[in-house]
Short mmCIF file of C-alpha atoms and ligand atoms in Angstrom, two decimals:
data_model
loop_
_atom_site.label_atom_id
_atom_site.label_comp_id
_atom_site.label_asym_id
_atom_site.label_seq_id
_atom_site.Cartn_x
_atom_site.Cartn_y
_atom_site.Cartn_z
CA MET A 1 0.00 0.00 0.00
CA THR A 2 1.26 3.48 -0.77
CA LEU A 3 0.34 6.91 0.50
CA LEU A 4 1.96 8.81 -2.37
CA THR A 5 2.31 7.35 -5.84
CA VAL A 6 4.06 9.25 -8.61
CA ARG A 7 4.03 7.89 -12.16
CA GLY A 8 5.68 9.29 -15.26
CA LEU A 9 6.34 12.67 -13.68
CA THR A 10 7.78 15.10 -16.22
CA ALA A 11 8.34 18.77 -15.38
CA GLY A 12 10.65 21.74 -15.81
CA TYR A 13 10.75 25.48 -16.20
CA GLY A 14 9.35 27.21 -19.27
CA GLU A 15 10.09 25.13 -22.34
CA GLY A 16 12.91 23.17 -20.72
CA GLU A 17 12.13 19.78 -19.18
CA VAL A 18 14.28 18.94 -16.16
CA ILE A 19 12.78 15.66 -14.94
CA HIS A 20 11.51 12.92 -17.20
CA ASP A 21 9.17 10.02 -16.43
CA VAL A 22 9.96 9.85 -12.72
CA ASP A 23 8.21 7.12 -10.72
CA LEU A 24 8.35 7.00 -6.94
CA ALA A 25 6.23 6.00 -3.96
CA VAL A 26 6.00 6.62 -0.25
CA ALA A 27 4.26 4.09 2.00
CA PRO A 28 2.14 5.30 4.96
CA GLY A 29 4.41 6.25 7.86
CA ALA A 30 7.54 5.37 5.88
CA THR A 31 10.49 7.45 4.70
CA THR A 32 11.59 7.62 1.07
CA ALA A 33 14.90 9.35 0.27
CA LEU A 34 15.40 11.07 -3.07
CA LEU A 35 19.11 11.15 -3.91
CA GLY A 36 21.25 12.42 -6.74
CA ALA A 37 24.04 14.78 -7.69
CA ASN A 38 23.67 18.57 -7.81
CA GLY A 39 21.28 19.52 -10.57
CA ALA A 40 19.85 15.99 -10.99
CA GLY A 41 16.33 17.35 -10.54
CA LYS A 42 15.51 16.48 -6.91
CA THR A 43 14.07 19.87 -5.94
CA THR A 44 12.18 20.05 -9.22
CA THR A 45 10.61 16.66 -8.46
CA LEU A 46 9.39 17.89 -5.08
CA ARG A 47 8.03 21.10 -6.61
CA ALA A 48 6.17 19.14 -9.27
CA ILE A 49 4.65 16.78 -6.70
CA THR A 50 3.39 19.59 -4.46
CA GLY A 51 1.89 21.59 -7.33
CA MET A 52 4.38 24.46 -7.34
CA ILE A 53 5.23 23.95 -11.02
CA ALA A 54 3.33 22.49 -13.97
CA ARG A 55 3.82 18.81 -14.67
CA ARG A 56 2.74 15.82 -16.70
CA GLY A 57 2.20 12.35 -15.29
CA THR A 58 0.07 11.30 -12.34
CA VAL A 59 0.42 12.03 -8.65
CA THR A 60 -1.95 10.23 -6.31
CA PHE A 61 -2.03 10.96 -2.60
CA ASP A 62 -4.16 9.10 -0.10
CA GLY A 63 -6.61 8.10 -2.84
CA HIS A 64 -6.80 11.61 -4.37
CA ASP A 65 -5.59 12.43 -7.86
CA LEU A 66 -3.65 15.69 -7.44
CA ALA A 67 -4.10 16.73 -11.10
CA GLY A 68 -4.84 20.44 -11.41
CA LEU A 69 -4.62 21.18 -7.69
CA THR A 70 -2.78 24.28 -6.46
CA SER A 71 -0.05 23.94 -3.85
CA ASP A 72 -2.52 25.27 -1.23
CA GLN A 73 -5.04 22.57 -2.10
CA VAL A 74 -2.29 19.95 -1.96
CA ALA A 75 -1.30 21.23 1.49
CA ARG A 76 -4.90 20.99 2.69
CA LEU A 77 -5.00 17.34 1.62
CA GLY A 78 -2.13 16.63 4.02
CA ILE A 79 1.21 17.23 2.30
CA ALA A 80 3.49 19.73 4.06
CA HIS A 81 6.47 20.94 2.03
CA VAL A 82 9.54 22.35 3.80
CA PRO A 83 11.51 23.96 0.96
CA GLN A 84 15.25 24.39 0.73
CA GLY A 85 16.11 27.58 2.60
CA ARG A 86 13.35 26.75 5.09
CA GLY A 87 10.89 29.56 4.38
CA THR A 88 10.15 30.64 7.93
CA PHE A 89 8.62 34.11 8.42
CA ALA A 90 11.67 36.01 9.66
CA GLN A 91 9.76 38.91 11.26
CA LEU A 92 7.24 36.73 13.09
CA SER A 93 8.02 35.19 16.45
CA VAL A 94 8.86 31.51 16.76
CA GLN A 95 5.49 30.97 18.44
CA ASP A 96 3.58 32.75 15.65
CA ASN A 97 5.44 30.77 12.98
CA LEU A 98 4.25 27.59 14.65
CA LEU A 99 0.68 28.88 14.83
CA VAL A 100 0.75 29.80 11.13
CA GLY A 101 1.35 26.12 10.47
CA ALA A 102 -1.90 25.32 12.24
CA LEU A 103 -4.03 28.03 10.56
CA SER A 104 -6.24 25.56 8.73
CA ARG A 105 -7.05 23.60 11.91
CA ARG A 106 -10.14 24.08 14.02
CA ASP A 107 -9.24 21.72 16.91
CA ARG A 108 -7.82 24.24 19.37
CA SER A 109 -6.95 21.71 22.04
CA GLY A 110 -5.20 19.53 19.45
CA VAL A 111 -3.18 22.57 18.33
CA ALA A 112 -2.16 23.28 21.93
CA THR A 113 -1.09 19.65 22.41
CA ASP A 114 0.90 19.71 19.19
CA LEU A 115 2.61 22.96 20.19
CA ASP A 116 3.79 21.20 23.34
CA ARG A 117 4.91 18.21 21.32
CA CYS A 118 6.98 20.42 18.99
CA ARG A 119 8.56 22.13 21.97
CA SER A 120 9.50 18.84 23.53
CA LEU A 121 11.01 17.67 20.23
CA PHE A 122 13.02 20.89 19.99
CA PRO A 123 13.24 22.70 23.36
CA ILE A 124 14.78 25.74 21.67
CA LEU A 125 11.32 26.50 20.27
CA ALA A 126 10.10 27.04 23.83
CA THR A 127 13.07 29.02 25.10
CA ARG A 128 13.01 31.31 22.03
CA ALA A 129 9.21 31.37 21.63
CA ARG A 130 9.02 35.18 21.59
CA SER A 131 12.13 35.80 19.45
CA ALA A 132 11.75 36.74 15.80
CA ALA A 133 12.37 33.64 13.69
CA GLY A 134 15.01 35.54 11.71
CA THR A 135 17.23 35.71 14.79
CA LEU A 136 17.51 31.90 15.09
CA SER A 137 20.57 30.02 13.85
CA GLY A 138 20.31 28.00 10.64
CA GLY A 139 19.78 24.75 12.53
CA GLU A 140 17.16 26.29 14.79
CA GLN A 141 15.35 27.67 11.75
CA GLN A 142 15.30 24.20 10.22
CA MET A 143 13.80 22.84 13.45
CA LEU A 144 11.20 25.62 13.35
CA ALA A 145 10.39 25.00 9.69
CA MET A 146 9.88 21.27 10.29
CA SER A 147 7.81 21.93 13.40
CA ARG A 148 5.69 24.50 11.61
CA ALA A 149 5.01 21.90 8.92
CA LEU A 150 4.09 19.33 11.58
CA MET A 151 1.63 21.77 13.15
CA ALA A 152 -0.58 21.20 10.10
CA ARG A 153 -0.72 17.49 11.07
CA PRO A 154 0.36 16.35 7.59
CA ARG A 155 0.19 12.74 6.46
CA LEU A 156 3.33 13.41 4.39
CA LEU A 157 6.21 15.74 5.19
CA VAL A 158 8.29 16.74 2.16
CA LEU A 159 11.77 17.91 3.17
CA ASP A 160 14.20 19.50 0.74
CA GLU A 161 17.77 19.14 2.02
CA PRO A 162 17.12 19.70 5.71
CA SER A 163 20.86 19.42 6.43
CA LEU A 164 21.91 22.17 4.01
CA GLY A 165 24.54 24.36 5.67
CA LEU A 166 24.15 22.77 9.11
CA ALA A 167 26.79 21.43 11.49
CA PRO A 168 26.90 17.59 11.70
CA GLY A 169 25.57 17.51 15.29
CA ILE A 170 22.50 19.57 14.38
CA THR A 171 21.93 17.51 11.26
CA ARG A 172 22.01 14.34 13.37
CA GLN A 173 19.48 15.82 15.79
CA ILE A 174 17.13 16.61 12.90
CA PHE A 175 17.52 13.22 11.24
CA ASP A 176 17.07 11.36 14.52
CA LEU A 177 13.60 12.84 14.55
CA LEU A 178 12.48 11.07 11.37
CA PRO A 179 11.76 7.65 12.91
CA LEU A 180 9.82 9.41 15.68
CA LEU A 181 7.53 11.02 13.14
CA ARG A 182 6.17 7.66 12.14
CA VAL A 183 5.50 6.57 15.69
CA GLU A 184 4.33 9.78 17.29
CA TRP A 185 2.84 11.80 14.43
CA ASP A 186 1.75 9.12 11.94
CA THR A 187 3.60 11.08 9.26
CA ALA A 188 5.43 9.71 6.24
CA VAL A 189 8.47 11.54 4.86
CA LEU A 190 9.84 12.22 1.39
CA VAL A 191 13.31 13.69 1.88
CA VAL A 192 15.87 15.08 -0.54
CA GLU A 193 19.30 14.84 0.98
CA GLN A 194 22.87 15.39 -0.24
CA ASN A 195 24.25 13.32 2.61
CA ALA A 196 23.39 9.93 1.14
CA ASN A 197 24.93 7.98 4.05
CA LEU A 198 22.65 9.70 6.49
CA ALA A 199 19.56 9.44 4.32
CA LEU A 200 20.03 5.77 3.43
CA ALA A 201 20.62 4.84 7.06
CA LEU A 202 17.22 6.24 8.03
CA ALA A 203 15.04 5.75 4.97
CA ASP A 204 12.96 2.69 4.13
CA ASP A 205 13.15 3.27 0.38
CA ALA A 206 15.33 5.32 -1.92
CA VAL A 207 15.23 6.68 -5.44
CA VAL A 208 18.39 7.85 -7.21
CA LEU A 209 17.99 10.50 -9.90
CA GLU A 210 20.53 11.08 -12.65
CA ASN A 211 20.00 13.86 -15.18
CA GLY A 212 16.32 14.02 -14.31
CA ARG A 213 15.64 10.29 -14.69
CA VAL A 214 15.37 7.50 -12.16
CA ALA A 215 18.66 5.61 -12.27
CA MET A 216 17.89 3.26 -9.38
CA ALA A 217 15.05 2.65 -6.92
CA GLY A 218 14.33 0.16 -4.17
CA ALA A 219 14.79 -0.58 -0.49
CA ALA A 220 17.28 1.85 1.08
CA ALA A 221 19.42 -1.00 2.42
CA GLU A 222 19.70 -2.51 -1.04
CA ILE A 223 20.55 0.82 -2.66
CA ALA A 224 23.17 1.46 0.04
CA GLY A 225 24.81 -1.84 -0.85
CA HIS A 226 24.94 -1.11 -4.57
CA ASP A 227 28.50 -0.60 -5.85
CA ASP A 228 27.64 2.31 -8.17
CA VAL A 229 25.87 4.14 -5.37
CA ARG A 230 28.70 3.47 -2.93
CA ARG A 231 31.21 4.90 -5.39
CA ALA A 232 29.15 7.90 -6.48
CA TYR A 233 27.48 8.99 -3.26
CA LEU A 234 28.80 7.19 -0.21
CA GLY A 235 32.51 7.77 -0.61
CA THR A 236 33.36 4.09 -0.11
P1 LIG B 1 20.75 20.55 -5.89
O1 LIG B 1 21.16 19.34 -5.15
O2 LIG B 1 21.91 21.34 -6.43
O3 LIG B 1 19.72 21.40 -5.19
P2 LIG B 1 18.68 19.30 -7.53
O4 LIG B 1 18.92 17.86 -7.83
O5 LIG B 1 17.71 19.64 -6.46
O6 LIG B 1 20.06 20.01 -7.26
P3 LIG B 1 17.15 21.05 -9.19
O7 LIG B 1 17.25 22.19 -8.24
O8 LIG B 1 15.85 20.37 -9.34
O9 LIG B 1 18.26 19.97 -8.89
O10 LIG B 1 17.65 21.61 -10.60
C1 LIG B 1 17.61 20.81 -11.78
C2 LIG B 1 17.85 21.72 -12.97
O11 LIG B 1 16.78 22.67 -13.07
C3 LIG B 1 19.13 22.52 -12.88
O12 LIG B 1 19.72 22.57 -14.15
C4 LIG B 1 18.66 23.90 -12.47
O13 LIG B 1 19.51 24.90 -12.96
C5 LIG B 1 17.29 23.99 -13.11
N1 LIG B 1 16.39 24.87 -12.34
C6 LIG B 1 16.10 24.74 -11.02
N2 LIG B 1 15.23 25.70 -10.62
C7 LIG B 1 14.99 26.47 -11.73
C8 LIG B 1 14.18 27.61 -11.99
N3 LIG B 1 13.43 28.17 -11.03
N4 LIG B 1 14.17 28.10 -13.25
C9 LIG B 1 14.90 27.52 -14.23
N5 LIG B 1 15.70 26.44 -14.05
C10 LIG B 1 15.74 25.92 -12.84
#
C-alpha cells in the first residue's frame, strides 16, 4: 500500500524539461529518500509533486488524484512541504510561525497539544518562543520549519535538504527525529538529501535521480549496498 504514488512525472521550467518520467512511492508512515548529484532534478521533483510547477504524469495521494490542484489545495490534503532555505517568516516570532502552520485547523486543544509536542522535540522553540524567527541560527530555523510543517498534522512531510549548511551535530538531531515522526505523528516523509549515508541509514526506500531520470530505486538498504551508489554517493 502506498500513501503517495508518482508515475511518469515530467516537469521543468518554461520550455525546458528537467525531470523525465519519474516514478516513486512513499508508504504510509515510511520514509523515502530522493538522492542524486547537484542539478539531478531532486528539488524540481518535489516542486512538481506539491503543485508548485506544472507537470505531466500522475500524482496520487491518499486516494486523491492531485491533477490540477494548487499547492494550497495539496497542502490541505495533508502534504506539508519544507523547501530548501526553510521559508520561515523572519519577522514573526517563533510561536507565531508555529501557529501559522496550524491556521487551517479548528481543533484548538489539538493545536495546543501539538505545540507542546513540537517544543518537547526541539526545546529551543520554547526558550526562544518570543524571538523573531530571523534571529535563530540555521539549525534552529530548520527545526522551526519542520515543526511549523508538523503543526498542520500532515500525512506526508516533504523535506528539501534539511541538512543544508548545518553542522553535523544539528543535522544528526534533525535526522534522529524522522523515525519518531512515524510513531508519534503518523507522518510519512519524502526527503531530498545530499548526505546519502545519512539518508540511506534512516530511509525505508530510496530513489536515485541522474540527469532528471530515475537511475535506481528500491529498499534503502539494497541501494546502500549497490556498488555504483557506494562509489558515487557514499565515498566508499
Ligand atoms: P541541488 O542538489 O543542487 O539542489 P537538484 O537535484 O535539487 O540540485 P534542481 O534544483 O531540481 O536539482 O535543478 C535541476 C535543474 O533545473 C538545474 O539545471 C537547475 O539549474 C534547473 N532549475 C532549477 N530551478 C529552476 C528555476 N526556477 N528556473 C529555471 N531552471 C531551474
